[in-house]
């Protein structure tokens, strides 16, 4: 069945450090891929997306590239800020567009 | 505010009681989803509506759960005879119909605690 495997957290980084959060998926075909973010006390928000192989999604300095060969969609940011502290979820839609989410990765950025 | 809203934000109930949650989606969105999120996990799909029709239900949605979207606008999720295992955050999301990876917009959730 469909599934998403995310890098386990929590992840703690110093400000301006480089971030990678790994995500691999198992799905039928080549679905669109998403990263959602959940800031403390807030609802889930779409961070970025990619709709086909080799697409790169980007937003707020974050990037992720849809790699069909490795079924991966790793999230990266070159220089994290304290305000990036949140839980990050990798996800993709199923047949009814319902999202299958990974278990989430808690990121804490220290000043 | 034209985002997805959910009420109540928090609900504490005793085991065996019934609870009902409400979701108001973004007004032009015809698709509505319910998810459940437990601590340390990602959201899990429960059910999905296109307009007023309930088109998909997860096996997680036991007989004690029922969802409605009577006029294709707001939706309610009812849990009968609540159990402690029902304690979770219940999330609602909405999206436009059509093909492709349409973004789902999430509400803030209703946190249910069953004592």
Coordinates of C-alpha atoms in Angstrom, one line a residue:
Chain A
X1 CA 0.0 0.0 0.0
X2 CA 0.9 3.7 -0.1
X3 CA 3.3 4.8 2.6
X4 CA 5.8 7.6 3.4
X5 CA 9.0 7.1 5.4
X6 CA 10.5 10.2 7.0
X7 CA 13.7 10.7 8.7
X8 CA 13.1 10.3 12.4
X9 CA 13.5 13.3 14.7
X10 CA 13.8 15.3 16.7
X11 CA 16.4 17.3 14.8
X12 CA 18.2 20.1 16.7
X13 CA 20.3 22.6 14.7
X14 CA 22.0 25.9 15.4
X15 CA 20.9 28.9 13.5
X16 CA 22.4 29.2 9.9
X17 CA 23.1 25.4 9.8
X18 CA 22.2 23.3 6.7
X19 CA 19.0 21.2 7.0
X20 CA 18.1 18.0 5.3
X21 CA 15.0 15.9 6.2
X22 CA 14.8 12.7 4.2
X23 CA 11.5 11.4 2.8
X24 CA 10.9 8.3 0.7
X25 CA 7.6 7.0 -0.5
X26 CA 5.9 3.9 -1.8
X27 CA 3.0 4.6 -4.2
X28 CA 1.4 3.4 -7.4
X29 CA 2.5 5.6 -10.2
X30 CA 4.0 9.0 -9.8
X31 CA 1.9 11.1 -7.5
X32 CA 2.4 14.8 -6.7
X33 CA 4.5 15.2 -3.6
X34 CA 4.1 17.7 -0.8
X35 CA 5.9 19.0 2.3
X36 CA 3.6 20.4 5.0
X37 CA 4.7 22.3 8.1
X38 CA 3.0 22.6 11.5
X39 CA 4.3 25.5 13.6
X40 CA 3.6 25.4 17.3
X41 CA 0.0 26.0 18.1
X42 CA -1.0 26.3 14.4
X43 CA -2.6 24.1 11.8
X44 CA -0.9 22.3 8.9
X45 CA 0.3 24.5 6.1
X46 CA 1.6 23.5 2.7
X47 CA 5.2 24.4 2.5
X48 CA 6.0 23.3 -1.1
X49 CA 5.1 20.8 -3.7
X50 CA 6.2 19.1 -6.9
X51 CA 3.9 17.5 -9.4
X52 CA 6.2 15.5 -11.6
X53 CA 9.6 13.8 -11.7
X54 CA 12.6 16.2 -11.5
X55 CA 10.4 19.1 -10.5
X56 CA 11.8 21.2 -7.7
X57 CA 9.5 22.8 -5.2
X58 CA 10.6 25.8 -3.3
X59 CA 9.3 28.2 -0.7
X60 CA 10.7 30.3 2.2
X61 CA 14.3 29.1 1.3
X62 CA 13.3 25.4 1.5
X63 CA 13.7 23.2 -1.5
X64 CA 12.8 19.6 -2.4
X65 CA 13.4 17.7 -5.7
X66 CA 11.1 14.9 -6.9
X67 CA 13.4 12.0 -7.6
X68 CA 11.6 9.2 -9.4
X69 CA 14.6 6.9 -9.5
X70 CA 15.0 6.9 -5.7
X71 CA 11.3 7.6 -4.9
X72 CA 12.5 10.4 -2.7
X73 CA 11.6 14.0 -1.9
X74 CA 14.1 15.2 0.6
X75 CA 13.6 18.7 2.1
X76 CA 16.6 21.0 2.3
X77 CA 17.4 24.5 3.5
X78 CA 20.8 26.1 3.3
X79 CA 20.6 28.3 6.4
X80 CA 17.9 27.6 9.0
X81 CA 16.4 30.3 11.3
X82 CA 14.9 30.0 14.8
X83 CA 11.5 30.7 13.2
X84 CA 11.8 27.5 11.2
X85 CA 11.3 25.4 14.3
X86 CA 8.3 23.3 13.6
X87 CA 7.2 19.8 12.6
X88 CA 7.6 18.9 9.0
X89 CA 5.5 16.3 7.2
X90 CA 6.1 14.7 3.8
X91 CA 2.9 13.6 2.0
X92 CA 1.3 12.5 -1.2
X93 CA -2.3 12.1 -2.4
X94 CA -4.1 8.8 -3.0
X95 CA -6.8 7.9 -5.4
X96 CA -9.4 10.2 -3.7
X97 CA -6.8 12.9 -3.2
X98 CA -6.6 12.0 0.5
X99 CA -3.1 12.6 1.8
X100 CA -0.8 9.9 3.1
X101 CA 1.5 11.6 5.6
X102 CA 4.8 10.6 7.1
X103 CA 5.2 10.5 10.8
X104 CA 6.7 14.0 10.9
X105 CA 10.1 15.4 11.9
X106 CA 10.4 17.8 14.7
X107 CA 12.9 20.5 14.0
X108 CA 14.3 22.8 16.7
X109 CA 16.6 25.6 15.7
X110 CA 18.7 27.2 18.5
X111 CA 19.9 30.8 18.4
Chain B
X1 CA -10.9 35.1 8.0
X2 CA -11.7 32.9 5.0
X3 CA -9.7 29.8 6.1
X4 CA -11.0 26.5 7.3
X5 CA -12.5 26.7 10.8
X6 CA -13.2 24.0 13.3
X7 CA -15.3 24.0 16.5
X8 CA -14.8 23.4 19.2
X9 CA -11.0 23.7 19.5
X10 CA -10.9 21.5 22.5
X11 CA -13.3 18.9 23.9
X12 CA -13.0 16.9 27.1
X13 CA -15.5 14.1 27.6
X14 CA -16.0 11.0 29.7
X15 CA -15.8 7.6 28.2
X16 CA -19.1 6.5 26.7
X17 CA -20.4 9.9 25.8
X18 CA -21.1 11.1 22.3
X19 CA -19.3 14.1 20.8
X20 CA -19.8 16.1 17.6
X21 CA -17.3 18.3 15.9
X22 CA -18.0 20.9 13.2
X23 CA -15.9 21.9 10.2
X24 CA -16.5 25.0 8.0
X25 CA -14.4 24.7 4.8
X26 CA -13.3 27.5 2.5
X27 CA -16.5 28.5 0.8
X28 CA -15.7 27.7 -2.8
X29 CA -14.0 24.3 -2.0
X30 CA -16.1 21.3 -2.9
X31 CA -13.9 18.6 -1.4
X32 CA -13.7 18.1 2.4
X33 CA -11.5 15.7 4.3
X34 CA -11.4 14.5 7.9
X35 CA -8.1 13.3 9.4
X36 CA -7.1 12.1 12.9
X37 CA -3.7 12.9 14.3
X38 CA -2.2 11.3 17.4
X39 CA 0.8 12.5 19.3
X40 CA 4.0 12.0 17.4
X41 CA 2.3 10.8 14.2
X42 CA 1.2 12.3 11.0
X43 CA -2.5 12.8 10.2
X44 CA -4.4 9.7 9.1
X45 CA -7.2 9.9 6.6
X46 CA -10.7 9.2 8.0
X47 CA -13.2 10.2 5.3
X48 CA -13.8 12.4 2.3
X49 CA -16.7 14.3 0.8
X50 CA -17.2 15.8 -2.7
X51 CA -20.0 18.2 -2.2
X52 CA -22.5 16.4 -0.1
X53 CA -21.5 12.9 -1.1
X54 CA -19.3 10.9 1.2
X55 CA -17.1 9.1 -1.4
X56 CA -14.4 7.4 0.7
X57 CA -14.1 6.1 4.2
X58 CA -11.0 4.7 5.8
X59 CA -11.1 1.4 7.7
X60 CA -10.1 3.6 10.7
X61 CA -13.7 4.9 10.7
X62 CA -15.4 2.4 12.9
X63 CA -19.2 2.1 13.3
X64 CA -19.1 4.5 16.1
X65 CA -18.0 7.3 13.8
X66 CA -20.3 9.1 11.4
X67 CA -19.7 12.1 9.2
X68 CA -22.1 14.3 7.3
X69 CA -22.0 17.2 4.9
X70 CA -25.7 17.8 4.4
X71 CA -25.7 20.8 2.1
X72 CA -22.2 20.4 0.7
X73 CA -20.9 23.2 2.9
X74 CA -20.0 22.6 6.6
X75 CA -19.5 19.0 7.8
X76 CA -19.9 17.3 11.2
X77 CA -18.0 14.4 12.6
X78 CA -19.8 12.5 15.4
X79 CA -18.2 9.9 17.7
X80 CA -20.7 7.7 19.6
X81 CA -19.8 5.9 22.9
X82 CA -16.3 7.5 23.0
X83 CA -13.4 5.4 24.1
X84 CA -10.0 6.5 25.5
X85 CA -8.4 5.4 22.3
X86 CA -10.4 8.1 20.5
X87 CA -8.3 10.8 22.2
X88 CA -6.6 12.6 19.3
X89 CA -6.6 15.8 17.2
X90 CA -9.3 15.7 14.6
X91 CA -8.4 17.7 11.5
X92 CA -10.5 19.0 8.7
X93 CA -9.2 20.1 5.3
X94 CA -10.8 21.3 2.1
X95 CA -9.7 21.7 -1.5
X96 CA -11.0 22.5 -4.9
X97 CA -11.9 19.6 -7.1
X98 CA -10.1 18.6 -10.3
X99 CA -7.0 16.8 -11.4
X100 CA -3.5 17.1 -10.1
X101 CA -2.1 17.7 -6.7
X102 CA -4.6 20.3 -5.5
X103 CA -3.5 21.8 -2.2
X104 CA -5.5 20.9 0.9
X105 CA -6.1 23.7 3.4
X106 CA -6.3 22.5 7.0
X107 CA -8.2 23.9 9.9
X108 CA -6.7 24.3 13.4
X109 CA -8.2 21.0 14.6
X110 CA -10.3 19.8 17.5
X111 CA -8.4 18.2 20.3
X112 CA -10.5 15.5 21.9
X113 CA -9.6 14.1 25.3
X114 CA -11.6 11.1 26.5
X115 CA -11.3 10.5 30.3

